[in-house]
Structure formats: structure tokens, C-alpha cells
C-alpha atoms as an extended CHARMM CRD file, in Angstrom:
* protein
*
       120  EXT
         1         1  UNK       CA             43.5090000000      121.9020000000       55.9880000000  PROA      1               0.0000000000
         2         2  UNK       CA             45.4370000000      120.1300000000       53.3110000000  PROA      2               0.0000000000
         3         3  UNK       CA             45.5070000000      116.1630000000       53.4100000000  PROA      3               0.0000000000
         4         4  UNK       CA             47.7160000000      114.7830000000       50.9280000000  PROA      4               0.0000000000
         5         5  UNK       CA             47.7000000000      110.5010000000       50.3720000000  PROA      5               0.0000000000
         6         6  UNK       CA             48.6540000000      108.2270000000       47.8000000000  PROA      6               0.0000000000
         7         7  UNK       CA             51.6730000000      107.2840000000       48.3980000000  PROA      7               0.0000000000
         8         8  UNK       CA             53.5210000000      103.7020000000       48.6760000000  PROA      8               0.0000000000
         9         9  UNK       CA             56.0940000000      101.3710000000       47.4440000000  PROA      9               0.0000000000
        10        10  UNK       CA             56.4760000000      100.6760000000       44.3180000000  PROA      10              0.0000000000
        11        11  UNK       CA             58.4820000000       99.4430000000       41.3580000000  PROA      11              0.0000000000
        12        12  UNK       CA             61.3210000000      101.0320000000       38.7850000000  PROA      12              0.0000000000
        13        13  UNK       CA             59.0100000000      101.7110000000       35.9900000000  PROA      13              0.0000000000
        14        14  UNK       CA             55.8980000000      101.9240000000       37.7500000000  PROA      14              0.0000000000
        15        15  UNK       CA             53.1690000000      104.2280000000       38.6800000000  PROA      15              0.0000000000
        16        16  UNK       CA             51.1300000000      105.8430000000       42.1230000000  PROA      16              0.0000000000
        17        17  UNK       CA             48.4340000000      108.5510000000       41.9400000000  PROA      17              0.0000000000
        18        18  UNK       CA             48.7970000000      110.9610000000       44.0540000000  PROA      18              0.0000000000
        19        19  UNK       CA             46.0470000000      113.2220000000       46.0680000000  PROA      19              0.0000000000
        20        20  UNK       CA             45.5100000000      116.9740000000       47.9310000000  PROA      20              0.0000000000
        21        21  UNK       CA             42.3650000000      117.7830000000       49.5740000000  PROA      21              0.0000000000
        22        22  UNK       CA             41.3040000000      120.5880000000       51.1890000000  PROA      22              0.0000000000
        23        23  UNK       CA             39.2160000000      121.0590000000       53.4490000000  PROA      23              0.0000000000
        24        24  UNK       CA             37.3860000000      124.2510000000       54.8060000000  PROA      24              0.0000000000
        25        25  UNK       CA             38.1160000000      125.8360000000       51.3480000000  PROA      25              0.0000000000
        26        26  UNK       CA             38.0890000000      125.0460000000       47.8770000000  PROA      26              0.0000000000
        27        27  UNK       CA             40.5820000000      125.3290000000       45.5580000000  PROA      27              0.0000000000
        28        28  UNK       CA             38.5350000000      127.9940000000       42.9090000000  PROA      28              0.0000000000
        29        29  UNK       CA             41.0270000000      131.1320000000       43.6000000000  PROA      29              0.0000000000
        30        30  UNK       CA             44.5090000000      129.0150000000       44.6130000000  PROA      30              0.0000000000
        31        31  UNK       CA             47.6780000000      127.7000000000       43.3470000000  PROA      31              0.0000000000
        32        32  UNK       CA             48.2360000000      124.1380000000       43.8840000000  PROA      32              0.0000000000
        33        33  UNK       CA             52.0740000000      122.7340000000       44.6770000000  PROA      33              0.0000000000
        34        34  UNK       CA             53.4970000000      119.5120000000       44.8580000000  PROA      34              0.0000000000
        35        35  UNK       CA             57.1550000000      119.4490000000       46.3700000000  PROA      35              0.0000000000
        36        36  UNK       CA             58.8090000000      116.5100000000       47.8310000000  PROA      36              0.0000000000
        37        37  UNK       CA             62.2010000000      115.9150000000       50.0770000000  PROA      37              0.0000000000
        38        38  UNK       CA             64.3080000000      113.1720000000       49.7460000000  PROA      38              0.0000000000
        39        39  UNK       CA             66.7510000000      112.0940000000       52.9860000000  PROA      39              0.0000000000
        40        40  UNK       CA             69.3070000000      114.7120000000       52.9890000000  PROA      40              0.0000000000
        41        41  UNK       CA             68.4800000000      116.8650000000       50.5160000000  PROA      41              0.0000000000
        42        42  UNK       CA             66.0640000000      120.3190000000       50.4630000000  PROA      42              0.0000000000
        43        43  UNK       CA             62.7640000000      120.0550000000       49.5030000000  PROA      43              0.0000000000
        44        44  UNK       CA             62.0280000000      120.9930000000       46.0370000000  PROA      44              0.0000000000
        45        45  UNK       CA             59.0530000000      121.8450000000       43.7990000000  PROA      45              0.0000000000
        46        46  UNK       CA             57.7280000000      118.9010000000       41.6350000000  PROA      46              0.0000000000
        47        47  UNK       CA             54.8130000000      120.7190000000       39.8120000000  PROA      47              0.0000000000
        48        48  UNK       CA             52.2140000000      122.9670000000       40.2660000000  PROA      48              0.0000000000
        49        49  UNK       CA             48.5170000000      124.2420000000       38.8810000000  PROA      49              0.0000000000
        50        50  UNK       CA             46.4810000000      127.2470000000       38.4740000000  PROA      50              0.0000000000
        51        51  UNK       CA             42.8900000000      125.8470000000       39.3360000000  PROA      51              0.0000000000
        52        52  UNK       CA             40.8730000000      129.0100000000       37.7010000000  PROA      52              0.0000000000
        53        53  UNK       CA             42.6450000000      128.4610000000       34.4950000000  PROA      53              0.0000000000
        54        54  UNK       CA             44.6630000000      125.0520000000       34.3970000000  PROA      54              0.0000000000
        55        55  UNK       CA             47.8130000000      126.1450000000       33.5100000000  PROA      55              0.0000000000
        56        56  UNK       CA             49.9290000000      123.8440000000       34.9660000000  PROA      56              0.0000000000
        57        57  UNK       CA             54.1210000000      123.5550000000       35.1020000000  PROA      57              0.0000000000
        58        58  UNK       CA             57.0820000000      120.9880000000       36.1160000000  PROA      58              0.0000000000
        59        59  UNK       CA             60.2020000000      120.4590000000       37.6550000000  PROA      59              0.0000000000
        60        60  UNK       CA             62.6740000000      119.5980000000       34.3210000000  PROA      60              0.0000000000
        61        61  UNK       CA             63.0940000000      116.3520000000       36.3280000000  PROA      61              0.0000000000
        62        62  UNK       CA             59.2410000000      115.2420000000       36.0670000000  PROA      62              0.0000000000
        63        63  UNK       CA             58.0060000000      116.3960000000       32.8700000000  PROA      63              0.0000000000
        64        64  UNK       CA             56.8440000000      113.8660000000       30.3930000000  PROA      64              0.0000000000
        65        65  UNK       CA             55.9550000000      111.8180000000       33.4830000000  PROA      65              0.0000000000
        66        66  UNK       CA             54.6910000000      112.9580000000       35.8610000000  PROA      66              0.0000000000
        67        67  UNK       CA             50.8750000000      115.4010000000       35.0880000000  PROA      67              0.0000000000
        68        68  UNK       CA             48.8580000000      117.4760000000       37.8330000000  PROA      68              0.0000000000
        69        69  UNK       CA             45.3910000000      117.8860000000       36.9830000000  PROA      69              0.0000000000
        70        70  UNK       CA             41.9780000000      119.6290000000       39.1280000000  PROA      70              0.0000000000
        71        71  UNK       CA             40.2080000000      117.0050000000       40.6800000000  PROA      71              0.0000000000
        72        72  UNK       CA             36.5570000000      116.3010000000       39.8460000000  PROA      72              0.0000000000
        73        73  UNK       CA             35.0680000000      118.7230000000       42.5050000000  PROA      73              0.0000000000
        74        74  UNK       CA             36.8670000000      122.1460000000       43.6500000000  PROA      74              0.0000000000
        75        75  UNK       CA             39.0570000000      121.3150000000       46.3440000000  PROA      75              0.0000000000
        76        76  UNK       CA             40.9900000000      117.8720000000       45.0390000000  PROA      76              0.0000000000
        77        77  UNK       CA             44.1820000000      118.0620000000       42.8270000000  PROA      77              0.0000000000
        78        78  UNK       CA             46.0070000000      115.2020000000       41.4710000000  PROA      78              0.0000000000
        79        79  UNK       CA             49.2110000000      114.0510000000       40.7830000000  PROA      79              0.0000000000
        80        80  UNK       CA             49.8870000000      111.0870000000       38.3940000000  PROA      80              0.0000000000
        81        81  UNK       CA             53.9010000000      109.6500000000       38.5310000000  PROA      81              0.0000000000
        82        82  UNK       CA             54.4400000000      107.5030000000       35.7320000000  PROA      82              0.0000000000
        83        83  UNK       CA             57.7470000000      105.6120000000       34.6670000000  PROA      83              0.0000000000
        84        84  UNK       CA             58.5490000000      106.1230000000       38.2870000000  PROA      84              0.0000000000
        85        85  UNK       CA             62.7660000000      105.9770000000       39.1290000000  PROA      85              0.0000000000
        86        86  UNK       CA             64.5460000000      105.3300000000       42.1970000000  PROA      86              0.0000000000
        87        87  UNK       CA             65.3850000000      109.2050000000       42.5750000000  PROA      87              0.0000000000
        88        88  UNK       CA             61.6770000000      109.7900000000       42.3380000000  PROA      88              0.0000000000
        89        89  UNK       CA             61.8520000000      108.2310000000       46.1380000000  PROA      89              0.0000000000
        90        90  UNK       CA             60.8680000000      111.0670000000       48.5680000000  PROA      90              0.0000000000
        91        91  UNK       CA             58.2620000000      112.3050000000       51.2330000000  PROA      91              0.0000000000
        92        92  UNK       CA             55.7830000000      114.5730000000       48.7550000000  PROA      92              0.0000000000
        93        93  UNK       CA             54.0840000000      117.4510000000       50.3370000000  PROA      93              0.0000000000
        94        94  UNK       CA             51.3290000000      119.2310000000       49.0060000000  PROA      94              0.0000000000
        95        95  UNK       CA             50.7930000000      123.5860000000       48.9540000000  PROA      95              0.0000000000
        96        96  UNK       CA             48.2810000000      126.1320000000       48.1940000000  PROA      96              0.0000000000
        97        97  UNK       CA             48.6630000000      129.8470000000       47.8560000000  PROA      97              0.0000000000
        98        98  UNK       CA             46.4850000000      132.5700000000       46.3170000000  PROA      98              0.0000000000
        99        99  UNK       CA             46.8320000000      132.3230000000       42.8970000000  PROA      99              0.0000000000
       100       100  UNK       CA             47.3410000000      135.4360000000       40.0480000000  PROA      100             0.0000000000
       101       101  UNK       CA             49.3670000000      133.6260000000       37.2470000000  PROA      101             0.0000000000
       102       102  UNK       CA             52.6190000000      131.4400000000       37.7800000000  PROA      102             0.0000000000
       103       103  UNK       CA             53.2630000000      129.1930000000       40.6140000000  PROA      103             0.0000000000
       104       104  UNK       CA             53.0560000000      130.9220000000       43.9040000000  PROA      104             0.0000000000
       105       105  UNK       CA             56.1120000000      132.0720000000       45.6810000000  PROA      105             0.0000000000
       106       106  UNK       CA             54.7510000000      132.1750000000       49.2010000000  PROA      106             0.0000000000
       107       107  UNK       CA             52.4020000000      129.4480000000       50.0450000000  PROA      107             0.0000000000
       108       108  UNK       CA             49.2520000000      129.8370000000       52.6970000000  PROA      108             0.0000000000
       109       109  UNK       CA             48.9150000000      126.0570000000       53.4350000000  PROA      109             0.0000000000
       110       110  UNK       CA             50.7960000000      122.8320000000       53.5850000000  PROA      110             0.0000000000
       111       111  UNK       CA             49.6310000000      119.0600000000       53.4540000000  PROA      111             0.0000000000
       112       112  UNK       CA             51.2670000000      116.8490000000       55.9140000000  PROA      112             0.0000000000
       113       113  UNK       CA             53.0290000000      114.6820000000       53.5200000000  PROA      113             0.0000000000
       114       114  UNK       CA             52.9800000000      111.3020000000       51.5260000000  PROA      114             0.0000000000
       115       115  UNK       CA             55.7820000000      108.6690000000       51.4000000000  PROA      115             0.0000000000
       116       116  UNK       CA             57.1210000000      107.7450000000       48.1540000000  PROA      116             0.0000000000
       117       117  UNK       CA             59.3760000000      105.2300000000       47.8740000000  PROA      117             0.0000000000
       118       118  UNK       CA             60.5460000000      103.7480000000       44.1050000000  PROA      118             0.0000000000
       119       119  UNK       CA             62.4520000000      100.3310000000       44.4790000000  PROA      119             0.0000000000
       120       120  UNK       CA             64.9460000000       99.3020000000       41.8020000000  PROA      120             0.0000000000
């Protein structure tokens, strides 16, 4: 019900766009999450939006970089990496959850997941 995509290889420096779609809903009442796992390590929260209202927040580690924003229609979300590092090199996953004000705690639905990799 989510499909995330968008991700590659790509350079120190450089920059991927990456996507969440939904399908069977739209994205008018929900939270939108981006969280990503590196090899050995727990997955952690990247960003995440309020659709309704746009508010939108980071992981210390992304901000100034990296910016979520509502797709063109109601059920896409993006996220654009810039100045991409090697650290930045993950699997990125995708979430929705009813959303009130904040990023969700509890999230209804996961994408299955887009490779990142940064090469130095």
C-alpha cells in the first residue's frame, strides 16, 4: 500500500530524489515518515510531514539537506537528499500513520524500502 523508489548509487556530494506512494488511500488525513537502516545498526527516523498542514521535521543528522515535501496529487511525498555523505548510505523505508500534530508514534503502513548507497 506504500511503494517507496528512488534510490541508487551515487556520489559524496551528490543528490537522489526520493518517492512514497500510496495506493488505495491518499495521504489528506496522515503522517508521512521516512526512516532508513544502515547494516548493523537500528532503523531510525530521517524526517517526516503532516500532509493537512505541511509541517514538516528532521533527524539533526539531515537538516539543511535533506527536505520532505507533499507531492503534486494527495497520495505522493517526496524526499530530496542533497550534499549526500557516505553515512547517508542505508535501505530508506517509507511510513504513514493517522496524523493529529507531530510525527506519529505508531505507524499504520510501511513501504517496502529503497537502497541508498553514497560512495566516497
Amino acid at each position: 500500500q506504500l511503494q517507496a523508489s528512488g534510490g541508487g548509487l551515487v556520489q559524496a556530494g551528490g543528490s537522489l530524489r526520493l518517492s512514497c506512494a500510496a495506493s488505495g488511500f491518499t495521504f489528506d488525513d496522515y503522517g508521512i515518515g521516512w526512516f532508513r537502516q544502515a547494516p548493523g545498526k537500528e532503523r531510525e527516523g530521517v524526517s517526516c510531514i503532516g500532509f493537512s498542514d505541511g509541517r514538516t521535521y528532521y533527524a539533526g543528522s539531515v537538516k539543511g539537506r535533506f527536505t520532505i515535501s507533499n507531492g503534486n496529487d494527495k497520495n505522493t511525498v517526496h524526499l530530496q537528499m542533497n550534499s549526500l555523505k557516505p553515512e547517508d548510505t542505508a535501505v530508506y523505508y517509507c511510513a504513514a500513520a493517522t496524523y493529529t500534530s507531530g510525527c506519529p508514534r505508531k505507524w499504520d503502513y510501511w513501504g517496502q524500502g529503497t537502497l541508498v548507497t553514497v560512495s566516497s
